[in-house]
Amino acid sequence: MKQIKESKFSNIPEADVVVNHIRYRFRKGLNTNVFVIGLSGTGKSSTSHRLCELVIQQRPDEKLRMICVDSLLGLIDAIRQSKPGDCIIIEEVSVLFPSRRAMGEENLAIAKIFDTVRKKMLCIISNAPLWNSIDKLMKAQGHTLIQTVGIKRIEGIVISKFWRLQTNPATGKCYKHTMMRKGKEIPLMITKKPNKELWDEYERKKDIFMDDLYAKLKHKQVKKKEKEDKDMGKLKPKIRKLTKKELEVHQLCNVEGLTHQKAADKLGLHRTTITRRLQNVTKKSTSLRE
């Protein structure tokens, strides 16, 4: 951090080492998987979006796109519709594909996607709070790791550490290497604020994503509590009241003992109508006993 504090931010090239690394891989016909990690409030989402902008700005004539996704279906659609060089951001990747579900269906699916997406030569940027919370199959296919350190609000920048990733295919262990600029190790980088219009749209989508996430979590907890209460005999039976017509038929047939036909004759109805209403009475009575 001392290097950054003693430098003028205007003189520091913005994320140039990472952007050049992505461009180098693209020229080689390769995709790039970037992971951005950082605690809440350190600027990981801002860094993800700004990095996409910088990559796209390097090739203005190709009309590259930045696509932000928050689900497996969204990622599949984005990749299918993408063209070489596009940037895709996966928000909260550890929520969508957590490490504790390493062999889950969705985790295996995204691992296959990461393994086959090289042909598309895309730049996929995934962010999460913690490195260990990301699925290990995804991490094994990463090429760059960025860790946001903090935000300098007056200067309007995010400061980050960054490394090139290398995975040992025999052990699956992932190694971090400091990246270089002109033969000199560069351990820190800065990113500026993303485009305001794009950032506002991201914030809107993030709110929708969080609302949906909270709704799903609440639904699961409500269902869990209902099951626990039922198992403990705490649930009150659902009272299904008989209608006036059902009560009338119940009184004639079940209380007074009339046959279905006699009850039908007395009420001026068809016998099948009496039978149907009595069936409803039986169903509701069963529900009450349960």
Protein backbone atom coordinates (compact mmCIF):
# COMPACT_ATOMS: atom_id res chain seq x y z
CA MET A 1 0.00 0.00 0.00
CA LYS A 2 2.94 2.36 0.59
CA GLN A 3 3.64 2.44 -3.14
CA ILE A 4 0.09 3.62 -3.83
CA LYS A 5 0.00 6.17 -1.01
CA GLU A 6 3.18 7.87 -2.17
CA SER A 7 2.16 8.02 -5.83
CA LYS A 8 -0.14 10.36 -7.67
CA PHE A 9 -3.12 8.33 -8.75
CA SER A 10 -3.27 10.15 -12.08
CA ASN A 11 0.15 8.76 -12.96
CA ILE A 12 -0.73 5.13 -12.26
CA PRO A 13 -1.86 3.17 -15.37
CA GLU A 14 -5.35 1.84 -14.76
CA ALA A 15 -5.36 -1.98 -14.55
CA ASP A 16 -3.01 -2.07 -17.56
CA VAL A 17 -1.22 -5.29 -16.58
CA VAL A 18 -4.45 -7.27 -16.22
CA VAL A 19 -6.00 -5.80 -19.38
CA ASN A 20 -2.84 -6.59 -21.38
CA HIS A 21 -2.85 -10.13 -20.00
CA ILE A 22 -6.46 -10.59 -21.20
CA ARG A 23 -5.57 -9.15 -24.63
CA TYR A 24 -2.52 -11.43 -24.86
CA ARG A 25 -4.63 -14.51 -24.17
CA PHE A 26 -7.22 -13.39 -26.72
CA ARG A 27 -4.56 -13.01 -29.42
CA LYS A 28 -3.51 -16.58 -28.60
CA GLY A 29 -7.08 -17.74 -29.18
CA LEU A 30 -7.73 -18.26 -25.47
CA ASN A 31 -10.47 -17.18 -23.08
CA THR A 32 -9.76 -15.60 -19.69
CA ASN A 33 -11.47 -16.44 -16.40
CA VAL A 34 -11.00 -13.65 -13.86
CA PHE A 35 -12.05 -13.90 -10.21
CA VAL A 36 -12.58 -10.73 -8.17
CA ILE A 37 -12.80 -11.24 -4.41
CA GLY A 38 -13.14 -8.77 -1.57
CA LEU A 39 -15.08 -8.06 1.57
CA SER A 40 -18.31 -6.08 1.44
CA GLY A 41 -17.74 -2.44 0.57
CA THR A 42 -14.25 -2.84 -0.91
CA GLY A 43 -15.37 -2.34 -4.53
CA LYS A 44 -15.37 -5.82 -6.08
CA SER A 45 -18.47 -5.21 -8.23
CA SER A 46 -17.18 -1.82 -9.33
CA THR A 47 -13.84 -3.39 -10.25
CA SER A 48 -15.55 -6.16 -12.21
CA HIS A 49 -17.52 -3.68 -14.31
CA ARG A 50 -14.68 -1.24 -14.85
CA LEU A 51 -12.33 -4.03 -15.94
CA CYS A 52 -14.90 -5.08 -18.55
CA GLU A 53 -15.10 -1.52 -19.81
CA LEU A 54 -11.31 -1.30 -20.13
CA VAL A 55 -11.11 -4.59 -22.05
CA ILE A 56 -13.84 -3.46 -24.45
CA GLN A 57 -12.29 0.01 -24.90
CA GLN A 58 -9.11 -1.61 -26.20
CA ARG A 59 -11.03 -2.90 -29.23
CA PRO A 60 -13.61 -0.19 -30.10
CA ASP A 61 -14.14 -1.30 -33.71
CA GLU A 62 -15.39 -4.78 -32.76
CA LYS A 63 -18.52 -3.63 -30.88
CA LEU A 64 -17.89 -5.94 -27.96
CA ARG A 65 -20.53 -6.30 -25.25
CA MET A 66 -20.55 -6.48 -21.46
CA ILE A 67 -23.17 -8.89 -20.12
CA CYS A 68 -24.03 -9.23 -16.43
CA VAL A 69 -25.68 -12.48 -15.29
CA ASP A 70 -26.99 -13.78 -11.96
CA SER A 71 -28.09 -17.34 -12.75
CA LEU A 72 -26.98 -20.47 -14.60
CA LEU A 73 -29.66 -19.95 -17.25
CA GLY A 74 -28.54 -16.35 -17.69
CA LEU A 75 -24.94 -17.50 -18.15
CA ILE A 76 -25.90 -20.16 -20.70
CA ASP A 77 -27.95 -17.65 -22.72
CA ALA A 78 -25.17 -15.05 -22.53
CA ILE A 79 -22.54 -17.49 -23.80
CA ARG A 80 -24.76 -18.77 -26.60
CA GLN A 81 -25.44 -15.23 -27.82
CA SER A 82 -21.89 -13.96 -27.32
CA LYS A 83 -19.16 -13.38 -29.85
CA PRO A 84 -15.39 -13.69 -29.36
CA GLY A 85 -14.04 -11.05 -27.02
CA ASP A 86 -17.27 -10.26 -25.18
CA CYS A 87 -17.10 -9.80 -21.40
CA ILE A 88 -19.48 -11.63 -19.06
CA ILE A 89 -19.80 -10.76 -15.37
CA ILE A 90 -21.12 -13.39 -12.95
CA GLU A 91 -22.36 -11.59 -9.86
CA GLU A 92 -22.08 -13.29 -6.45
CA VAL A 93 -20.71 -16.50 -7.93
CA SER A 94 -20.30 -18.07 -4.47
CA VAL A 95 -24.06 -17.67 -3.86
CA LEU A 96 -24.99 -19.24 -7.18
CA PHE A 97 -22.36 -22.00 -7.16
CA PRO A 98 -21.04 -22.38 -3.58
CA SER A 99 -18.05 -24.59 -2.75
CA ARG A 100 -20.10 -26.68 -0.31
CA ARG A 101 -22.14 -27.99 -3.28
CA ALA A 102 -19.05 -29.03 -5.23
CA MET A 103 -20.79 -32.04 -6.80
CA GLY A 104 -24.15 -30.31 -7.18
CA GLU A 105 -25.82 -30.35 -10.58
CA GLU A 106 -25.41 -26.61 -11.20
CA ASN A 107 -21.78 -26.60 -10.08
CA LEU A 108 -20.94 -29.46 -12.42
CA ALA A 109 -22.79 -27.67 -15.22
CA ILE A 110 -20.82 -24.44 -14.82
CA ALA A 111 -17.57 -26.43 -14.56
CA LYS A 112 -18.38 -27.94 -17.96
CA ILE A 113 -19.13 -24.48 -19.32
CA PHE A 114 -15.80 -23.11 -18.08
CA ASP A 115 -14.04 -26.13 -19.57
CA THR A 116 -15.58 -25.69 -23.03
CA VAL A 117 -15.84 -21.90 -23.32
CA ARG A 118 -12.28 -21.47 -24.65
CA LYS A 119 -13.59 -21.71 -28.21
CA LYS A 120 -15.60 -18.52 -27.63
CA MET A 121 -12.51 -16.60 -26.40
CA LEU A 122 -14.61 -14.76 -23.82
CA CYS A 123 -13.53 -12.84 -20.75
CA ILE A 124 -15.60 -14.11 -17.81
CA ILE A 125 -15.30 -12.11 -14.60
CA SER A 126 -16.79 -13.71 -11.48
CA ASN A 127 -16.94 -11.96 -8.11
CA ALA A 128 -17.41 -13.24 -4.56
CA PRO A 129 -16.53 -12.12 -1.02
CA LEU A 130 -14.16 -15.01 -0.21
CA TRP A 131 -11.82 -17.13 -2.33
CA ASN A 132 -12.62 -20.31 -0.40
CA SER A 133 -16.34 -19.88 -0.99
CA ILE A 134 -15.95 -20.39 -4.76
CA ASP A 135 -16.37 -23.88 -6.23
CA LYS A 136 -12.99 -25.59 -6.58
CA LEU A 137 -13.67 -26.78 -10.15
CA MET A 138 -14.21 -23.17 -11.18
CA LYS A 139 -11.11 -21.96 -9.37
CA ALA A 140 -9.02 -24.62 -11.09
CA GLN A 141 -9.90 -23.03 -14.43
CA GLY A 142 -9.10 -19.46 -13.37
CA HIS A 143 -6.39 -17.35 -14.99
CA THR A 144 -6.37 -14.14 -12.93
CA LEU A 145 -7.26 -13.34 -9.33
CA ILE A 146 -8.01 -9.80 -8.15
CA GLN A 147 -8.50 -8.95 -4.46
CA THR A 148 -10.02 -5.56 -3.77
CA VAL A 149 -8.38 -3.82 -0.82
CA GLY A 150 -10.47 -0.69 -0.46
CA ILE A 151 -12.05 2.39 -2.02
CA LYS A 152 -10.49 5.84 -2.20
CA ARG A 153 -13.72 7.85 -2.46
CA ILE A 154 -12.14 11.29 -2.92
CA GLU A 155 -10.05 10.07 -5.86
CA GLY A 156 -12.88 7.82 -7.11
CA ILE A 157 -10.80 4.66 -7.39
CA VAL A 158 -10.59 1.11 -6.04
CA ILE A 159 -7.22 -0.29 -4.98
CA SER A 160 -6.61 -4.01 -5.53
CA LYS A 161 -3.99 -6.73 -5.38
CA PHE A 162 -3.78 -9.10 -8.34
CA TRP A 163 -2.09 -12.32 -9.45
CA ARG A 164 -1.82 -14.65 -12.39
CA LEU A 165 -3.23 -18.08 -11.52
CA GLN A 166 -1.70 -21.44 -12.41
CA THR A 167 -3.28 -24.80 -11.58
CA ASN A 168 -1.35 -28.04 -11.23
CA PRO A 169 -3.48 -30.56 -13.15
CA ALA A 170 -2.02 -33.47 -11.18
CA THR A 171 -2.88 -32.13 -7.73
CA GLY A 172 -5.55 -29.56 -8.52
CA LYS A 173 -3.68 -27.02 -6.40
CA CYS A 174 -3.90 -23.41 -7.56
CA TYR A 175 -0.79 -21.19 -7.39
CA LYS A 176 -0.65 -17.37 -7.44
CA HIS A 177 2.10 -15.49 -9.29
CA THR A 178 2.77 -11.75 -9.07
CA MET A 179 2.39 -10.15 -12.49
CA MET A 180 4.93 -7.84 -14.11
CA ARG A 181 5.21 -4.64 -16.12
CA LYS A 182 8.43 -4.20 -18.13
CA GLY A 183 10.28 -6.74 -16.02
CA LYS A 184 9.16 -5.25 -12.71
CA GLU A 185 6.69 -6.91 -10.32
CA ILE A 186 3.47 -4.92 -9.93
CA PRO A 187 1.53 -6.12 -6.87
CA LEU A 188 -1.18 -3.41 -6.83
CA MET A 189 -3.53 -1.84 -9.35
CA ILE A 190 -6.27 0.79 -9.46
CA THR A 191 -9.64 0.94 -11.23
CA LYS A 192 -11.84 4.00 -11.64
CA LYS A 193 -15.60 4.30 -11.41
CA PRO A 194 -17.59 2.45 -14.08
CA ASN A 195 -19.80 4.23 -16.60
CA LYS A 196 -22.66 5.82 -14.60
CA GLU A 197 -25.46 4.62 -16.88
CA LEU A 198 -24.22 1.03 -16.85
CA TRP A 199 -23.59 1.17 -13.10
CA ASP A 200 -27.13 2.43 -12.39
CA GLU A 201 -28.52 -0.44 -14.46
CA TYR A 202 -26.35 -2.87 -12.51
CA GLU A 203 -27.60 -1.47 -9.19
CA ARG A 204 -31.19 -1.92 -10.37
CA LYS A 205 -30.57 -5.54 -11.37
CA LYS A 206 -28.68 -6.18 -8.12
CA ASP A 207 -31.70 -5.00 -6.12
CA ILE A 208 -33.94 -7.40 -8.06
CA PHE A 209 -31.45 -10.23 -7.52
CA MET A 210 -31.26 -9.60 -3.77
CA ASP A 211 -35.05 -9.32 -3.41
CA ASP A 212 -35.45 -12.63 -5.23
CA LEU A 213 -32.75 -14.24 -3.09
CA TYR A 214 -34.35 -13.06 0.16
CA ALA A 215 -37.79 -14.26 -1.01
CA LYS A 216 -36.39 -17.74 -1.75
CA LEU A 217 -34.60 -17.92 1.59
CA LYS A 218 -37.74 -16.85 3.46
CA HIS A 219 -39.85 -19.39 1.56
CA LYS A 220 -37.44 -22.18 2.50
CA GLN A 221 -37.44 -21.17 6.16
CA VAL A 222 -41.25 -20.93 6.29
CA LYS A 223 -41.58 -24.41 4.74
CA LYS A 224 -38.98 -25.77 7.14
CA LYS A 225 -40.80 -24.33 10.17
CA GLU A 226 -44.16 -25.65 8.97
CA LYS A 227 -42.69 -29.14 8.65
CA GLU A 228 -41.12 -28.93 12.12
CA ASP A 229 -44.39 -27.71 13.64
CA LYS A 230 -46.31 -30.49 11.91
CA ASP A 231 -43.87 -33.12 13.15
CA MET A 232 -44.30 -31.77 16.69
CA GLY A 233 -48.10 -31.64 16.40
CA LYS A 234 -48.22 -27.85 16.63
CA LEU A 235 -50.03 -27.17 13.39
CA LYS A 236 -53.70 -26.31 13.77
CA PRO A 237 -56.02 -28.19 11.41
CA LYS A 238 -57.31 -26.21 8.49
CA ILE A 239 -61.04 -25.75 9.03
CA ARG A 240 -62.99 -26.19 5.81
CA LYS A 241 -66.53 -24.98 6.38
CA LEU A 242 -69.53 -26.66 4.73
CA THR A 243 -71.64 -24.52 2.45
CA LYS A 244 -75.33 -23.94 3.15
CA LYS A 245 -76.32 -26.45 0.44
CA GLU A 246 -73.85 -29.04 1.74
CA LEU A 247 -75.21 -28.61 5.29
CA GLU A 248 -78.74 -29.09 3.96
CA VAL A 249 -77.89 -32.39 2.26
CA HIS A 250 -75.82 -33.50 5.28
CA GLN A 251 -78.82 -32.93 7.57
CA LEU A 252 -81.21 -34.92 5.36
CA CYS A 253 -78.95 -37.88 4.53
CA ASN A 254 -76.47 -38.20 7.40
CA VAL A 255 -78.60 -36.95 10.27
CA GLU A 256 -82.19 -37.80 9.30
CA GLY A 257 -81.20 -40.90 7.32
CA LEU A 258 -82.95 -40.18 4.01
CA THR A 259 -81.74 -41.95 0.89
CA HIS A 260 -80.09 -39.93 -1.85
CA GLN A 261 -83.17 -40.21 -4.04
CA LYS A 262 -85.60 -39.13 -1.28
CA ALA A 263 -83.39 -36.18 -0.41
CA ALA A 264 -83.29 -35.26 -4.11
CA ASP A 265 -87.10 -35.49 -4.38
CA LYS A 266 -87.54 -33.33 -1.27
CA LEU A 267 -85.16 -30.64 -2.52
CA GLY A 268 -86.25 -30.86 -6.16
CA LEU A 269 -82.73 -31.84 -7.31
CA HIS A 270 -81.20 -34.64 -9.34
CA ARG A 271 -79.86 -37.57 -7.33
CA THR A 272 -76.33 -37.08 -8.72
CA THR A 273 -76.33 -33.55 -7.29
CA ILE A 274 -77.09 -34.97 -3.85
CA THR A 275 -74.29 -37.54 -4.24
CA ARG A 276 -71.77 -34.89 -5.30
CA ARG A 277 -72.60 -32.65 -2.35
CA LEU A 278 -72.29 -35.55 0.08
CA GLN A 279 -68.87 -36.37 -1.39
CA ASN A 280 -67.80 -32.81 -0.63
CA VAL A 281 -69.08 -33.19 2.91
CA THR A 282 -67.03 -36.37 3.33
CA LYS A 283 -63.85 -34.75 1.96
CA LYS A 284 -64.15 -31.77 4.28
CA SER A 285 -64.87 -34.02 7.25
CA THR A 286 -61.73 -36.05 6.46
CA SER A 287 -59.67 -32.85 6.27
CA LEU A 288 -60.89 -31.81 9.71
CA ARG A 289 -60.01 -35.21 11.25
CA GLU A 290 -56.45 -34.98 9.84
